[in-house]
XYZ file of N, CA and C in Angstrom:
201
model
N -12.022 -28.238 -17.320
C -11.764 -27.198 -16.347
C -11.235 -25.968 -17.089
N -11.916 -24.717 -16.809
C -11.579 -23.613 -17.213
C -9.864 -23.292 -16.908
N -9.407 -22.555 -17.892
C -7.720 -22.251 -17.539
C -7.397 -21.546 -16.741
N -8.675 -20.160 -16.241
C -8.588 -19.562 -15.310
C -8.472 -20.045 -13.792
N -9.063 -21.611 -13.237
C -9.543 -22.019 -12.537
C -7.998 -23.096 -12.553
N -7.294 -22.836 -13.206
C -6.174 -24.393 -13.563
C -5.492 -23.229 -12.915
N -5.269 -22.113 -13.389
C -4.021 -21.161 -12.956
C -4.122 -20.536 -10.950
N -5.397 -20.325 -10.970
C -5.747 -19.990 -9.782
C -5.410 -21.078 -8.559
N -5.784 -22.046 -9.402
C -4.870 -23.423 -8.510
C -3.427 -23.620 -8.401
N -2.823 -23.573 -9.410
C -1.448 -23.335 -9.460
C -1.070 -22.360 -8.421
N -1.274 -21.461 -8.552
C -0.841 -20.207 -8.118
C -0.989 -20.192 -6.245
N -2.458 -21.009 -5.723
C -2.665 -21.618 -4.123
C -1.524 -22.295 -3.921
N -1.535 -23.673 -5.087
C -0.182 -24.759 -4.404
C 1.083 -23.707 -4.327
N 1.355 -23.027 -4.982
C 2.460 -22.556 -4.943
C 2.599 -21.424 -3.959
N 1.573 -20.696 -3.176
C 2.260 -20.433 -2.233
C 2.050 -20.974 -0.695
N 1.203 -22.334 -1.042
C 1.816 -22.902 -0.020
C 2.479 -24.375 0.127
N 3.286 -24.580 -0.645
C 4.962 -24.913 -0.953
C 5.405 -23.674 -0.533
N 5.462 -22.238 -0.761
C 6.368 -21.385 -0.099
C 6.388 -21.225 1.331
N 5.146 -21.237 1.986
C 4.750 -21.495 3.334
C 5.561 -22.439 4.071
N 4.935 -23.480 3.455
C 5.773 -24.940 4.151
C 7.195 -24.929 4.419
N 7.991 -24.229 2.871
C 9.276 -23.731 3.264
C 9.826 -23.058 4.089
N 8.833 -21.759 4.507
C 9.410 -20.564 5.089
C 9.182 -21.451 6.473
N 7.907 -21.929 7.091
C 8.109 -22.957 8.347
C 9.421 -24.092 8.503
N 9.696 -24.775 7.883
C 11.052 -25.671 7.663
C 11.848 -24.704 8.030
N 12.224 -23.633 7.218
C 13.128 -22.718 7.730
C 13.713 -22.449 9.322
N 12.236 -21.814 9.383
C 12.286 -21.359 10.466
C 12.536 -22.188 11.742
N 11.859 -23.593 11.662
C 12.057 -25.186 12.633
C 13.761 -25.758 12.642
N 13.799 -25.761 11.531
C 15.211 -26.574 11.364
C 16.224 -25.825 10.936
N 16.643 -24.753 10.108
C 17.860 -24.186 9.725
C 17.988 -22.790 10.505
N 17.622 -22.468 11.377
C 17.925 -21.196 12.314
C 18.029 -21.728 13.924
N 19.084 -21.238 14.474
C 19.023 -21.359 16.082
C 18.139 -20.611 16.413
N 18.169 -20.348 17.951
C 17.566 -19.173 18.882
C 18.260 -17.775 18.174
N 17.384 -17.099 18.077
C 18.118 -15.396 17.623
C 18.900 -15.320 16.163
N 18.624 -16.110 15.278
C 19.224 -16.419 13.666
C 17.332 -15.405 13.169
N 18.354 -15.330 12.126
C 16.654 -14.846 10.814
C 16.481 -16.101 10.353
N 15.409 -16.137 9.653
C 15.055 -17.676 8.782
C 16.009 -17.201 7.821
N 16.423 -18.184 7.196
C 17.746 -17.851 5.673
C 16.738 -18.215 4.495
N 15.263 -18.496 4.920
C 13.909 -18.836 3.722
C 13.090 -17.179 4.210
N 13.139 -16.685 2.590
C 12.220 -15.614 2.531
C 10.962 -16.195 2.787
N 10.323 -14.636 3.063
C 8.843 -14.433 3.444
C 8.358 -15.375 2.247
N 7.219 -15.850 2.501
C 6.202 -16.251 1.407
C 5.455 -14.948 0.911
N 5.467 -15.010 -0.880
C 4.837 -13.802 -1.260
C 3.609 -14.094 -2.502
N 2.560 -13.406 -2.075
C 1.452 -13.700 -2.644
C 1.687 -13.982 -4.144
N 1.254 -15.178 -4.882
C 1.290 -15.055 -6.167
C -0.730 -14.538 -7.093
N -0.260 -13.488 -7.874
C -1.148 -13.085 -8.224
C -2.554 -13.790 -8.515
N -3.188 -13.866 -8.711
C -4.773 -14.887 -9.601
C -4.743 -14.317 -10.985
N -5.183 -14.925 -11.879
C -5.464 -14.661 -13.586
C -6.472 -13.292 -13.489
N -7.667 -13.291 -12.588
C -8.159 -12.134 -12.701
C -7.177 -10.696 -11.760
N -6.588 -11.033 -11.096
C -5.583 -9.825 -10.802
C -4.879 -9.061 -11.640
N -4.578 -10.371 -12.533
C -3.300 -9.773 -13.309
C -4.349 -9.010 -14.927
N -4.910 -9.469 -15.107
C -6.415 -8.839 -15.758
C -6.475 -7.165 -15.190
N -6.651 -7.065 -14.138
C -7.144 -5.768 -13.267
C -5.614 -5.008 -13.407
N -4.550 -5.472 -13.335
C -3.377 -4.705 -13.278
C -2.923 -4.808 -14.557
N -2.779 -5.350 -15.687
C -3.020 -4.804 -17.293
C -4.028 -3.533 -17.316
N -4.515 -3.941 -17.273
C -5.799 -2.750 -17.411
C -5.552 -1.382 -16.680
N -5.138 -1.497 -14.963
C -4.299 -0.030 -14.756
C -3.372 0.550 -15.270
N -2.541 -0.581 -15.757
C -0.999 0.146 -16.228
C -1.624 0.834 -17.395
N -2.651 0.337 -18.206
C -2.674 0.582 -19.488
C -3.076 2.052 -19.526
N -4.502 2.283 -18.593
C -4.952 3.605 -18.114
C -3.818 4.510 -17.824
N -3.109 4.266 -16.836
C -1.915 5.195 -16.636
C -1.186 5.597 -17.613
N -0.827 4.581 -18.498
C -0.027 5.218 -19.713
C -0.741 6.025 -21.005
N -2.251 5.757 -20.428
C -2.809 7.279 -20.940
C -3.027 8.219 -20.539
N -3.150 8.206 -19.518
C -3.153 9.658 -18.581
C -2.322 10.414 -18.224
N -0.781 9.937 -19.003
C -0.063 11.070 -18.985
C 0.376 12.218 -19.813
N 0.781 13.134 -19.637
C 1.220 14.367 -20.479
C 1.642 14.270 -21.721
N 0.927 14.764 -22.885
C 1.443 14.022 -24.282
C 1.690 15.370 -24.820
N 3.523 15.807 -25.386
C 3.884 17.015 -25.791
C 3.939 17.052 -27.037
């Protein structure tokens, strides 16, 4: 199995283990009118994302003003 395809998996289970949490949260550790005390679930990147956002930052830090 490609490493790209190992990480992209990783990266599914893991946010939903965060999911599952933020539901638990929300079922069992909050009354009526409480916030969940479990943050939002937040997207974890894919190997080709983080590919695409190397590559902007890199552009940007040429496109600026060189004195």
């Amino acid at each position: 199995m490609d490493s790209r395809w190992r990480d992209a998996t990783l990266a599914a289970l893991l946010e939903e283990v965060q999911r599952l949490g933020y539901l638990v949260g929300a079922a069992w550790l909050t009354g009526k009118g409480q916030p969940n005390p479990v943050p939002e679930p937040a997207p974890v990147p894919r190997p080709w994302e983080l590919n695409q956002q190397q590559t902007t930052e890199t552009e940007e830090g040429r496109g600026g003003d060189v004195e």
